[in-house]
Amino acid sequence: ILNGILWLAKFGGCIWFMMFFMKSFAAENPDADNNRTFKLGMAIALLSAFVYSSFSFANVAFISSELFSEQMDMLMQQMAPMMDSNSMALMDSYMENLPQITFFSNLLYCFVFGTVLSYILSRSIPSRDPFADYKPDQQ
């Protein structure tokens, strides 16, 4: 339950931060339209995805590499009777490439999530005035 609550807080925090920065940009730039706000959101998504993926890579490659190796060894011991030599070799190569796989999969996931979020939020930031082009009849 605690894990779910923490995940929900992180998810909501990401949405709130994206909305905060997009609204701040729209408030500071009165000529900003929805397209420029979306582009800012995409830039935020790309940069934050890169930062998160870099930390994730460092965690898997350097900080907690022993933990991942121990878990993979336990998995290999449990699965060894059911796997042939080709499957064992594939799992070994997977473990060697785990930091790179982690980096690129997190980068792609976070960028896509941020892009979709910025698209959704940019439709209402800045708010559109439906009467901006209205000109009363001159009689």
mmCIF file of N, CA and C in Angstrom, residues 3-131:
data_model
loop_
_atom_site.group_PDB
_atom_site.id
_atom_site.type_symbol
_atom_site.label_atom_id
_atom_site.label_comp_id
_atom_site.label_asym_id
_atom_site.label_seq_id
_atom_site.Cartn_x
_atom_site.Cartn_y
_atom_site.Cartn_z
ATOM 1 N N ASN A 3 3.895 1.559 -1.110
ATOM 2 C CA ASN A 3 4.526 1.685 -2.424
ATOM 3 C C ASN A 3 3.561 2.332 -3.421
ATOM 4 N N GLY A 4 2.306 1.942 -3.394
ATOM 5 C CA GLY A 4 1.315 2.529 -4.281
ATOM 6 C C GLY A 4 1.080 4.004 -3.987
ATOM 7 N N ILE A 5 1.066 4.354 -2.708
ATOM 8 C CA ILE A 5 0.884 5.754 -2.326
ATOM 9 C C ILE A 5 2.073 6.591 -2.783
ATOM 10 N N LEU A 6 3.279 6.074 -2.607
ATOM 11 C CA LEU A 6 4.474 6.798 -3.053
ATOM 12 C C LEU A 6 4.503 6.942 -4.572
ATOM 13 N N TRP A 7 4.096 5.898 -5.294
ATOM 14 C CA TRP A 7 4.053 5.986 -6.749
ATOM 15 C C TRP A 7 3.035 7.033 -7.180
ATOM 16 N N LEU A 8 1.873 7.056 -6.522
ATOM 17 C CA LEU A 8 0.844 8.037 -6.860
ATOM 18 C C LEU A 8 1.318 9.460 -6.568
ATOM 19 N N ALA A 9 2.040 9.642 -5.469
ATOM 20 C CA ALA A 9 2.583 10.966 -5.139
ATOM 21 C C ALA A 9 3.617 11.395 -6.184
ATOM 22 N N LYS A 10 4.457 10.476 -6.609
ATOM 23 C CA LYS A 10 5.457 10.792 -7.640
ATOM 24 C C LYS A 10 4.775 11.126 -8.966
ATOM 25 N N PHE A 11 3.781 10.375 -9.316
ATOM 26 C CA PHE A 11 3.033 10.594 -10.556
ATOM 27 C C PHE A 11 2.339 11.952 -10.530
ATOM 28 N N GLY A 12 1.658 12.247 -9.439
ATOM 29 C CA GLY A 12 0.992 13.540 -9.300
ATOM 30 C C GLY A 12 1.983 14.691 -9.256
ATOM 31 N N GLY A 13 3.128 14.478 -8.608
ATOM 32 C CA GLY A 13 4.161 15.513 -8.555
ATOM 33 C C GLY A 13 4.723 15.835 -9.929
ATOM 34 N N CYS A 14 4.908 14.827 -10.760
ATOM 35 C CA CYS A 14 5.393 15.056 -12.126
ATOM 36 C C CYS A 14 4.399 15.896 -12.912
ATOM 37 N N ILE A 15 3.133 15.570 -12.785
ATOM 38 C CA ILE A 15 2.100 16.329 -13.496
ATOM 39 C C ILE A 15 2.053 17.768 -12.982
ATOM 40 N N TRP A 16 2.122 17.926 -11.663
ATOM 41 C CA TRP A 16 2.047 19.265 -11.076
ATOM 42 C C TRP A 16 3.239 20.117 -11.499
ATOM 43 N N PHE A 17 4.460 19.548 -11.460
ATOM 44 C CA PHE A 17 5.642 20.313 -11.876
ATOM 45 C C PHE A 17 5.567 20.724 -13.341
ATOM 46 N N MET A 18 5.145 19.823 -14.204
ATOM 47 C CA MET A 18 5.021 20.161 -15.619
ATOM 48 C C MET A 18 4.010 21.291 -15.798
ATOM 49 N N MET A 19 2.874 21.191 -15.131
ATOM 50 C CA MET A 19 1.858 22.234 -15.243
ATOM 51 C C MET A 19 2.373 23.555 -14.674
ATOM 52 N N PHE A 20 3.106 23.503 -13.562
ATOM 53 C CA PHE A 20 3.649 24.713 -12.945
ATOM 54 C C PHE A 20 4.597 25.434 -13.894
ATOM 55 N N PHE A 21 5.527 24.718 -14.501
ATOM 56 C CA PHE A 21 6.493 25.346 -15.399
ATOM 57 C C PHE A 21 5.840 25.854 -16.684
ATOM 58 N N MET A 22 4.861 25.129 -17.186
ATOM 59 C CA MET A 22 4.175 25.580 -18.393
ATOM 60 C C MET A 22 3.340 26.825 -18.109
ATOM 61 N N LYS A 23 2.673 26.861 -16.964
ATOM 62 C CA LYS A 23 1.893 28.055 -16.606
ATOM 63 C C LYS A 23 2.805 29.246 -16.327
ATOM 64 N N SER A 24 3.952 28.998 -15.700
ATOM 65 C CA SER A 24 4.902 30.089 -15.457
ATOM 66 C C SER A 24 5.415 30.662 -16.772
ATOM 67 N N PHE A 25 5.700 29.791 -17.717
ATOM 68 C CA PHE A 25 6.150 30.245 -19.030
ATOM 69 C C PHE A 25 5.070 31.072 -19.717
ATOM 70 N N ALA A 26 3.839 30.612 -19.662
ATOM 71 C CA ALA A 26 2.745 31.341 -20.304
ATOM 72 C C ALA A 26 2.491 32.681 -19.615
ATOM 73 N N ALA A 27 2.676 32.736 -18.296
ATOM 74 C CA ALA A 27 2.463 33.997 -17.583
ATOM 75 C C ALA A 27 3.563 35.014 -17.889
ATOM 76 N N GLU A 28 4.798 34.545 -18.057
ATOM 77 C CA GLU A 28 5.917 35.445 -18.327
ATOM 78 C C GLU A 28 5.999 35.868 -19.793
ATOM 79 N N ASN A 29 5.392 35.107 -20.667
ATOM 80 C CA ASN A 29 5.409 35.406 -22.099
ATOM 81 C C ASN A 29 3.980 35.566 -22.587
ATOM 82 N N PRO A 30 3.471 36.784 -22.609
ATOM 83 C CA PRO A 30 2.073 36.976 -23.021
ATOM 84 C C PRO A 30 1.804 36.589 -24.472
ATOM 85 N N ASP A 31 2.834 36.571 -25.312
ATOM 86 C CA ASP A 31 2.628 36.178 -26.706
ATOM 87 C C ASP A 31 2.727 34.668 -26.917
ATOM 88 N N ALA A 32 2.907 33.905 -25.838
ATOM 89 C CA ALA A 32 3.011 32.446 -25.952
ATOM 90 C C ALA A 32 1.652 31.861 -26.309
ATOM 91 N N ASP A 33 1.664 30.947 -27.257
ATOM 92 C CA ASP A 33 0.448 30.250 -27.626
ATOM 93 C C ASP A 33 0.562 28.792 -27.201
ATOM 94 N N ASN A 34 -0.446 28.000 -27.547
ATOM 95 C CA ASN A 34 -0.456 26.598 -27.138
ATOM 96 C C ASN A 34 0.692 25.808 -27.767
ATOM 97 N N ASN A 35 1.079 26.157 -28.976
ATOM 98 C CA ASN A 35 2.158 25.448 -29.655
ATOM 99 C C ASN A 35 3.501 25.683 -28.959
ATOM 100 N N ARG A 36 3.774 26.914 -28.591
ATOM 101 C CA ARG A 36 5.031 27.210 -27.888
ATOM 102 C C ARG A 36 5.054 26.569 -26.510
ATOM 103 N N THR A 37 3.910 26.537 -25.860
ATOM 104 C CA THR A 37 3.823 25.881 -24.556
ATOM 105 C C THR A 37 4.072 24.385 -24.696
ATOM 106 N N PHE A 38 3.539 23.787 -25.751
ATOM 107 C CA PHE A 38 3.782 22.365 -26.007
ATOM 108 C C PHE A 38 5.263 22.097 -26.264
ATOM 109 N N LYS A 39 5.905 22.967 -27.032
ATOM 110 C CA LYS A 39 7.337 22.788 -27.306
ATOM 111 C C LYS A 39 8.164 22.904 -26.033
ATOM 112 N N LEU A 40 7.785 23.822 -25.141
ATOM 113 C CA LEU A 40 8.471 23.918 -23.853
ATOM 114 C C LEU A 40 8.275 22.627 -23.066
ATOM 115 N N GLY A 41 7.062 22.110 -23.071
ATOM 116 C CA GLY A 41 6.791 20.853 -22.370
ATOM 117 C C GLY A 41 7.606 19.701 -22.921
ATOM 118 N N MET A 42 7.770 19.653 -24.242
ATOM 119 C CA MET A 42 8.595 18.598 -24.847
ATOM 120 C C MET A 42 10.056 18.746 -24.442
ATOM 121 N N ALA A 43 10.538 19.986 -24.390
ATOM 122 C CA ALA A 43 11.923 20.211 -23.964
ATOM 123 C C ALA A 43 12.110 19.791 -22.514
ATOM 124 N N ILE A 44 11.149 20.133 -21.670
ATOM 125 C CA ILE A 44 11.207 19.708 -20.268
ATOM 126 C C ILE A 44 11.193 18.192 -20.185
ATOM 127 N N ALA A 45 10.339 17.551 -20.974
ATOM 128 C CA ALA A 45 10.247 16.094 -20.970
ATOM 129 C C ALA A 45 11.565 15.454 -21.391
ATOM 130 N N LEU A 46 12.186 15.981 -22.437
ATOM 131 C CA LEU A 46 13.442 15.410 -22.915
ATOM 132 C C LEU A 46 14.557 15.578 -21.885
ATOM 133 N N LEU A 47 14.684 16.774 -21.337
ATOM 134 C CA LEU A 47 15.757 17.008 -20.372
ATOM 135 C C LEU A 47 15.552 16.226 -19.088
ATOM 136 N N SER A 48 14.326 16.185 -18.592
ATOM 137 C CA SER A 48 14.090 15.430 -17.356
ATOM 138 C C SER A 48 14.233 13.930 -17.598
ATOM 139 N N ALA A 49 13.846 13.448 -18.777
ATOM 140 C CA ALA A 49 14.041 12.037 -19.105
ATOM 141 C C ALA A 49 15.520 11.699 -19.161
ATOM 142 N N PHE A 50 16.313 12.605 -19.715
ATOM 143 C CA PHE A 50 17.756 12.374 -19.781
ATOM 144 C C PHE A 50 18.379 12.344 -18.383
ATOM 145 N N VAL A 51 17.980 13.263 -17.524
ATOM 146 C CA VAL A 51 18.518 13.299 -16.153
ATOM 147 C C VAL A 51 18.119 12.033 -15.398
ATOM 148 N N TYR A 52 16.833 11.668 -15.456
ATOM 149 C CA TYR A 52 16.367 10.474 -14.754
ATOM 150 C C TYR A 52 17.052 9.212 -15.282
ATOM 151 N N SER A 53 17.180 9.110 -16.592
ATOM 152 C CA SER A 53 17.813 7.931 -17.194
ATOM 153 C C SER A 53 19.291 7.854 -16.835
ATOM 154 N N SER A 54 19.951 8.995 -16.731
ATOM 155 C CA SER A 54 21.363 9.009 -16.346
ATOM 156 C C SER A 54 21.545 8.516 -14.921
ATOM 157 N N PHE A 55 20.688 8.961 -14.021
ATOM 158 C CA PHE A 55 20.772 8.481 -12.639
ATOM 159 C C PHE A 55 20.429 7.001 -12.553
ATOM 160 N N SER A 56 19.469 6.566 -13.340
ATOM 161 C CA SER A 56 19.119 5.155 -13.364
ATOM 162 C C SER A 56 20.283 4.309 -13.897
ATOM 163 N N PHE A 57 20.940 4.803 -14.935
ATOM 164 C CA PHE A 57 22.119 4.119 -15.471
ATOM 165 C C PHE A 57 23.221 4.026 -14.420
ATOM 166 N N ALA A 58 23.478 5.141 -13.733
ATOM 167 C CA ALA A 58 24.519 5.146 -12.696
ATOM 168 C C ALA A 58 24.175 4.180 -11.577
ATOM 169 N N ASN A 59 22.904 4.088 -11.231
ATOM 170 C CA ASN A 59 22.490 3.168 -10.172
ATOM 171 C C ASN A 59 22.749 1.724 -10.578
ATOM 172 N N VAL A 60 22.375 1.369 -11.785
ATOM 173 C CA VAL A 60 22.547 -0.011 -12.236
ATOM 174 C C VAL A 60 24.010 -0.328 -12.519
ATOM 175 N N ALA A 61 24.752 0.609 -13.074
ATOM 176 C CA ALA A 61 26.128 0.328 -13.483
ATOM 177 C C ALA A 61 27.130 0.439 -12.335
ATOM 178 N N PHE A 62 26.927 1.394 -11.433
ATOM 179 C CA PHE A 62 27.958 1.663 -10.434
ATOM 180 C C PHE A 62 27.483 1.548 -8.985
ATOM 181 N N ILE A 63 26.371 2.157 -8.652
ATOM 182 C CA ILE A 63 25.962 2.270 -7.258
ATOM 183 C C ILE A 63 25.468 0.934 -6.705
ATOM 184 N N SER A 64 24.512 0.321 -7.369
ATOM 185 C CA SER A 64 23.917 -0.928 -6.871
ATOM 186 C C SER A 64 24.195 -2.102 -7.800
ATOM 187 N N SER A 65 25.331 -2.099 -8.439
ATOM 188 C CA SER A 65 25.613 -3.169 -9.403
ATOM 189 C C SER A 65 25.695 -4.541 -8.728
ATOM 190 N N GLU A 66 26.191 -4.588 -7.487
ATOM 191 C CA GLU A 66 26.269 -5.871 -6.774
ATOM 192 C C GLU A 66 24.876 -6.425 -6.494
ATOM 193 N N LEU A 67 23.950 -5.555 -6.152
ATOM 194 C CA LEU A 67 22.581 -5.984 -5.871
ATOM 195 C C LEU A 67 21.955 -6.608 -7.116
ATOM 196 N N PHE A 68 22.117 -5.965 -8.268
ATOM 197 C CA PHE A 68 21.562 -6.510 -9.500
ATOM 198 C C PHE A 68 22.253 -7.813 -9.882
ATOM 199 N N SER A 69 23.545 -7.909 -9.654
ATOM 200 C CA SER A 69 24.270 -9.153 -9.953
ATOM 201 C C SER A 69 23.810 -10.295 -9.057
ATOM 202 N N GLU A 70 23.621 -10.009 -7.780
ATOM 203 C CA GLU A 70 23.146 -11.044 -6.855
ATOM 204 C C GLU A 70 21.742 -11.517 -7.227
ATOM 205 N N GLN A 71 20.871 -10.581 -7.565
ATOM 206 C CA GLN A 71 19.512 -10.967 -7.946
ATOM 207 C C GLN A 71 19.512 -11.794 -9.227
ATOM 208 N N MET A 72 20.354 -11.426 -10.172
ATOM 209 C CA MET A 72 20.425 -12.171 -11.423
ATOM 210 C C MET A 72 21.017 -13.562 -11.184
ATOM 211 N N ASP A 73 22.004 -13.660 -10.299
ATOM 212 C CA ASP A 73 22.575 -14.969 -9.975
ATOM 213 C C ASP A 73 21.534 -15.879 -9.329
ATOM 214 N N MET A 74 20.730 -15.316 -8.423
ATOM 215 C CA MET A 74 19.667 -16.112 -7.786
ATOM 216 C C MET A 74 18.654 -16.567 -8.832
ATOM 217 N N LEU A 75 18.293 -15.691 -9.734
ATOM 218 C CA LEU A 75 17.355 -16.041 -10.787
ATOM 219 C C LEU A 75 17.936 -17.133 -11.683
ATOM 220 N N MET A 76 19.202 -17.004 -12.020
ATOM 221 C CA MET A 76 19.851 -17.992 -12.883
ATOM 222 C C MET A 76 19.911 -19.362 -12.194
ATOM 223 N N GLN A 77 20.154 -19.380 -10.891
ATOM 224 C CA GLN A 77 20.199 -20.647 -10.164
ATOM 225 C C GLN A 77 18.823 -21.317 -10.133
ATOM 226 N N GLN A 78 17.789 -20.515 -9.971
ATOM 227 C CA GLN A 78 16.445 -21.079 -9.929
ATOM 228 C C GLN A 78 15.993 -21.542 -11.305
ATOM 229 N N MET A 79 16.369 -20.825 -12.332
ATOM 230 C CA MET A 79 15.902 -21.134 -13.676
ATOM 231 C C MET A 79 16.826 -22.084 -14.435
ATOM 232 N N ALA A 80 18.012 -22.375 -13.911
ATOM 233 C CA ALA A 80 19.002 -23.196 -14.624
ATOM 234 C C ALA A 80 18.458 -24.561 -15.058
ATOM 235 N N PRO A 81 17.693 -25.263 -14.223
ATOM 236 C CA PRO A 81 17.212 -26.573 -14.688
ATOM 237 C C PRO A 81 16.251 -26.490 -15.880
ATOM 238 N N MET A 82 15.619 -25.344 -16.071
ATOM 239 C CA MET A 82 14.633 -25.213 -17.147
ATOM 240 C C MET A 82 15.206 -24.572 -18.405
ATOM 241 N N MET A 83 16.474 -24.154 -18.382
ATOM 242 C CA MET A 83 17.046 -23.416 -19.512
ATOM 243 C C MET A 83 18.167 -24.216 -20.157
ATOM 244 N N ASP A 84 18.276 -24.079 -21.481
ATOM 245 C CA ASP A 84 19.386 -24.710 -22.187
ATOM 246 C C ASP A 84 20.580 -23.760 -22.223
ATOM 247 N N SER A 85 21.650 -24.148 -22.858
ATOM 248 C CA SER A 85 22.880 -23.343 -22.861
ATOM 249 C C SER A 85 22.694 -22.037 -23.635
ATOM 250 N N ASN A 86 21.889 -22.060 -24.691
ATOM 251 C CA ASN A 86 21.641 -20.835 -25.449
ATOM 252 C C ASN A 86 20.887 -19.805 -24.612
ATOM 253 N N SER A 87 19.906 -20.261 -23.865
ATOM 254 C CA SER A 87 19.149 -19.357 -22.999
ATOM 255 C C SER A 87 20.029 -18.800 -21.890
ATOM 256 N N MET A 88 20.906 -19.613 -21.361
ATOM 257 C CA MET A 88 21.833 -19.162 -20.312
ATOM 258 C C MET A 88 22.775 -18.095 -20.875
ATOM 259 N N ALA A 89 23.275 -18.308 -22.076
ATOM 260 C CA ALA A 89 24.170 -17.330 -22.710
ATOM 261 C C ALA A 89 23.426 -16.025 -22.988
ATOM 262 N N LEU A 90 22.174 -16.124 -23.405
ATOM 263 C CA LEU A 90 21.372 -14.933 -23.653
ATOM 264 C C LEU A 90 21.152 -14.145 -22.362
ATOM 265 N N MET A 91 20.891 -14.828 -21.276
ATOM 266 C CA MET A 91 20.706 -14.151 -19.991
ATOM 267 C C MET A 91 22.000 -13.487 -19.528
ATOM 268 N N ASP A 92 23.138 -14.129 -19.778
ATOM 269 C CA ASP A 92 24.420 -13.514 -19.424
ATOM 270 C C ASP A 92 24.669 -12.245 -20.237
ATOM 271 N N SER A 93 24.365 -12.289 -21.523
ATOM 272 C CA SER A 93 24.556 -11.087 -22.345
ATOM 273 C C SER A 93 23.569 -9.995 -21.952
ATOM 274 N N TYR A 94 22.376 -10.389 -21.527
ATOM 275 C CA TYR A 94 21.401 -9.410 -21.042
ATOM 276 C C TYR A 94 21.941 -8.701 -19.800
ATOM 277 N N MET A 95 22.537 -9.460 -18.901
ATOM 278 C CA MET A 95 23.070 -8.863 -17.677
ATOM 279 C C MET A 95 24.233 -7.921 -17.978
ATOM 280 N N GLU A 96 25.044 -8.248 -18.974
ATOM 281 C CA GLU A 96 26.148 -7.374 -19.356
ATOM 282 C C GLU A 96 25.645 -6.052 -19.931
ATOM 283 N N ASN A 97 24.499 -6.082 -20.607
ATOM 284 C CA ASN A 97 23.940 -4.888 -21.237
ATOM 285 C C ASN A 97 22.835 -4.234 -20.420
ATOM 286 N N LEU A 98 22.615 -4.671 -19.193
ATOM 287 C CA LEU A 98 21.531 -4.147 -18.375
ATOM 288 C C LEU A 98 21.607 -2.636 -18.147
ATOM 289 N N PRO A 99 22.772 -2.043 -17.869
ATOM 290 C CA PRO A 99 22.793 -0.586 -17.695
ATOM 291 C C PRO A 99 22.353 0.179 -18.949
ATOM 292 N N GLN A 100 22.788 -0.266 -20.121
ATOM 293 C CA GLN A 100 22.398 0.407 -21.356
ATOM 294 C C GLN A 100 20.909 0.209 -21.649
ATOM 295 N N ILE A 101 20.422 -0.986 -21.413
ATOM 296 C CA ILE A 101 18.995 -1.264 -21.629
ATOM 297 C C ILE A 101 18.161 -0.407 -20.685
ATOM 298 N N THR A 102 18.597 -0.300 -19.442
ATOM 299 C CA THR A 102 17.890 0.526 -18.459
ATOM 300 C C THR A 102 17.884 1.984 -18.883
ATOM 301 N N PHE A 103 19.024 2.487 -19.331
ATOM 302 C CA PHE A 103 19.113 3.884 -19.737
ATOM 303 C C PHE A 103 18.150 4.191 -20.889
ATOM 304 N N PHE A 104 18.223 3.422 -21.973
ATOM 305 C CA PHE A 104 17.426 3.728 -23.157
ATOM 306 C C PHE A 104 15.934 3.453 -22.947
ATOM 307 N N SER A 105 15.602 2.421 -22.182
ATOM 308 C CA SER A 105 14.178 2.169 -21.947
ATOM 309 C C SER A 105 13.576 3.258 -21.065
ATOM 310 N N ASN A 106 14.293 3.712 -20.042
ATOM 311 C CA ASN A 106 13.798 4.811 -19.218
ATOM 312 C C ASN A 106 13.733 6.113 -20.008
ATOM 313 N N LEU A 107 14.725 6.365 -20.845
ATOM 314 C CA LEU A 107 14.725 7.573 -21.658
ATOM 315 C C LEU A 107 13.508 7.604 -22.574
ATOM 316 N N LEU A 108 13.240 6.513 -23.247
ATOM 317 C CA LEU A 108 12.098 6.449 -24.154
ATOM 318 C C LEU A 108 10.781 6.574 -23.391
ATOM 319 N N TYR A 109 10.629 5.825 -22.304
ATOM 320 C CA TYR A 109 9.384 5.855 -21.531
ATOM 321 C C TYR A 109 9.112 7.247 -20.969
ATOM 322 N N CYS A 110 10.111 7.853 -20.347
ATOM 323 C CA CYS A 110 9.913 9.165 -19.728
ATOM 324 C C CYS A 110 9.655 10.248 -20.775
ATOM 325 N N PHE A 111 10.344 10.182 -21.910
ATOM 326 C CA PHE A 111 10.121 11.176 -22.952
ATOM 327 C C PHE A 111 8.721 11.054 -23.545
ATOM 328 N N VAL A 112 8.275 9.842 -23.806
ATOM 329 C CA VAL A 112 6.932 9.652 -24.353
ATOM 330 C C VAL A 112 5.876 10.095 -23.343
ATOM 331 N N PHE A 113 6.051 9.719 -22.083
ATOM 332 C CA PHE A 113 5.111 10.141 -21.043
ATOM 333 C C PHE A 113 5.068 11.663 -20.940
ATOM 334 N N GLY A 114 6.229 12.307 -20.917
ATOM 335 C CA GLY A 114 6.284 13.762 -20.821
ATOM 336 C C GLY A 114 5.712 14.460 -22.033
ATOM 337 N N THR A 115 5.925 13.890 -23.213
ATOM 338 C CA THR A 115 5.377 14.483 -24.432
ATOM 339 C C THR A 115 3.857 14.401 -24.445
ATOM 340 N N VAL A 116 3.311 13.260 -24.077
ATOM 341 C CA VAL A 116 1.854 13.121 -24.018
ATOM 342 C C VAL A 116 1.279 14.058 -22.958
ATOM 343 N N LEU A 117 1.937 14.131 -21.811
ATOM 344 C CA LEU A 117 1.473 15.025 -20.750
ATOM 345 C C LEU A 117 1.526 16.483 -21.196
ATOM 346 N N SER A 118 2.609 16.885 -21.843
ATOM 347 C CA SER A 118 2.702 18.277 -22.299
ATOM 348 C C SER A 118 1.680 18.574 -23.390
ATOM 349 N N TYR A 119 1.368 17.594 -24.224
ATOM 350 C CA TYR A 119 0.326 17.797 -25.237
ATOM 351 C C TYR A 119 -1.027 18.033 -24.570
ATOM 352 N N ILE A 120 -1.338 17.218 -23.578
ATOM 353 C CA ILE A 120 -2.621 17.355 -22.888
ATOM 354 C C ILE A 120 -2.694 18.695 -22.158
ATOM 355 N N LEU A 121 -1.625 19.046 -21.450
ATOM 356 C CA LEU A 121 -1.641 20.291 -20.678
ATOM 357 C C LEU A 121 -1.587 21.529 -21.567
ATOM 358 N N SER A 122 -0.895 21.447 -22.688
ATOM 359 C CA SER A 122 -0.741 22.631 -23.535
ATOM 360 C C SER A 122 -2.039 23.029 -24.231
ATOM 361 N N ARG A 123 -3.019 22.149 -24.285
ATOM 362 C CA ARG A 123 -4.295 22.495 -24.905
ATOM 363 C C ARG A 123 -5.020 23.574 -24.102
ATOM 364 N N SER A 124 -4.723 23.679 -22.794
ATOM 365 C CA SER A 124 -5.394 24.686 -21.975
ATOM 366 C C SER A 124 -4.438 25.711 -21.376
ATOM 367 N N ILE A 125 -3.155 25.638 -21.718
ATOM 368 C CA ILE A 125 -2.174 26.612 -21.221
ATOM 369 C C ILE A 125 -1.535 27.275 -22.430
ATOM 370 N N PRO A 126 -1.632 28.534 -22.649
ATOM 371 C CA PRO A 126 -2.463 29.500 -21.935
ATOM 372 C C PRO A 126 -3.921 29.312 -22.321
ATOM 373 N N SER A 127 -4.789 29.775 -21.456
ATOM 374 C CA SER A 127 -6.214 29.607 -21.735
ATOM 375 C C SER A 127 -6.594 30.452 -22.953
ATOM 376 N N ARG A 128 -7.459 29.921 -23.744
ATOM 377 C CA ARG A 128 -7.884 30.593 -24.971
ATOM 378 C C ARG A 128 -9.089 31.484 -24.683
ATOM 379 N N ASP A 129 -9.089 32.642 -25.280
ATOM 380 C CA ASP A 129 -10.211 33.555 -25.175
ATOM 381 C C ASP A 129 -11.092 33.350 -26.399
ATOM 382 N N PRO A 130 -12.281 32.787 -26.248
ATOM 383 C CA PRO A 130 -13.101 32.515 -27.420
ATOM 384 C C PRO A 130 -13.624 33.790 -28.094
ATOM 385 N N PHE A 131 -13.542 34.920 -27.393
ATOM 386 C CA PHE A 131 -14.050 36.164 -27.948
ATOM 387 C C PHE A 131 -12.941 37.113 -28.403
#
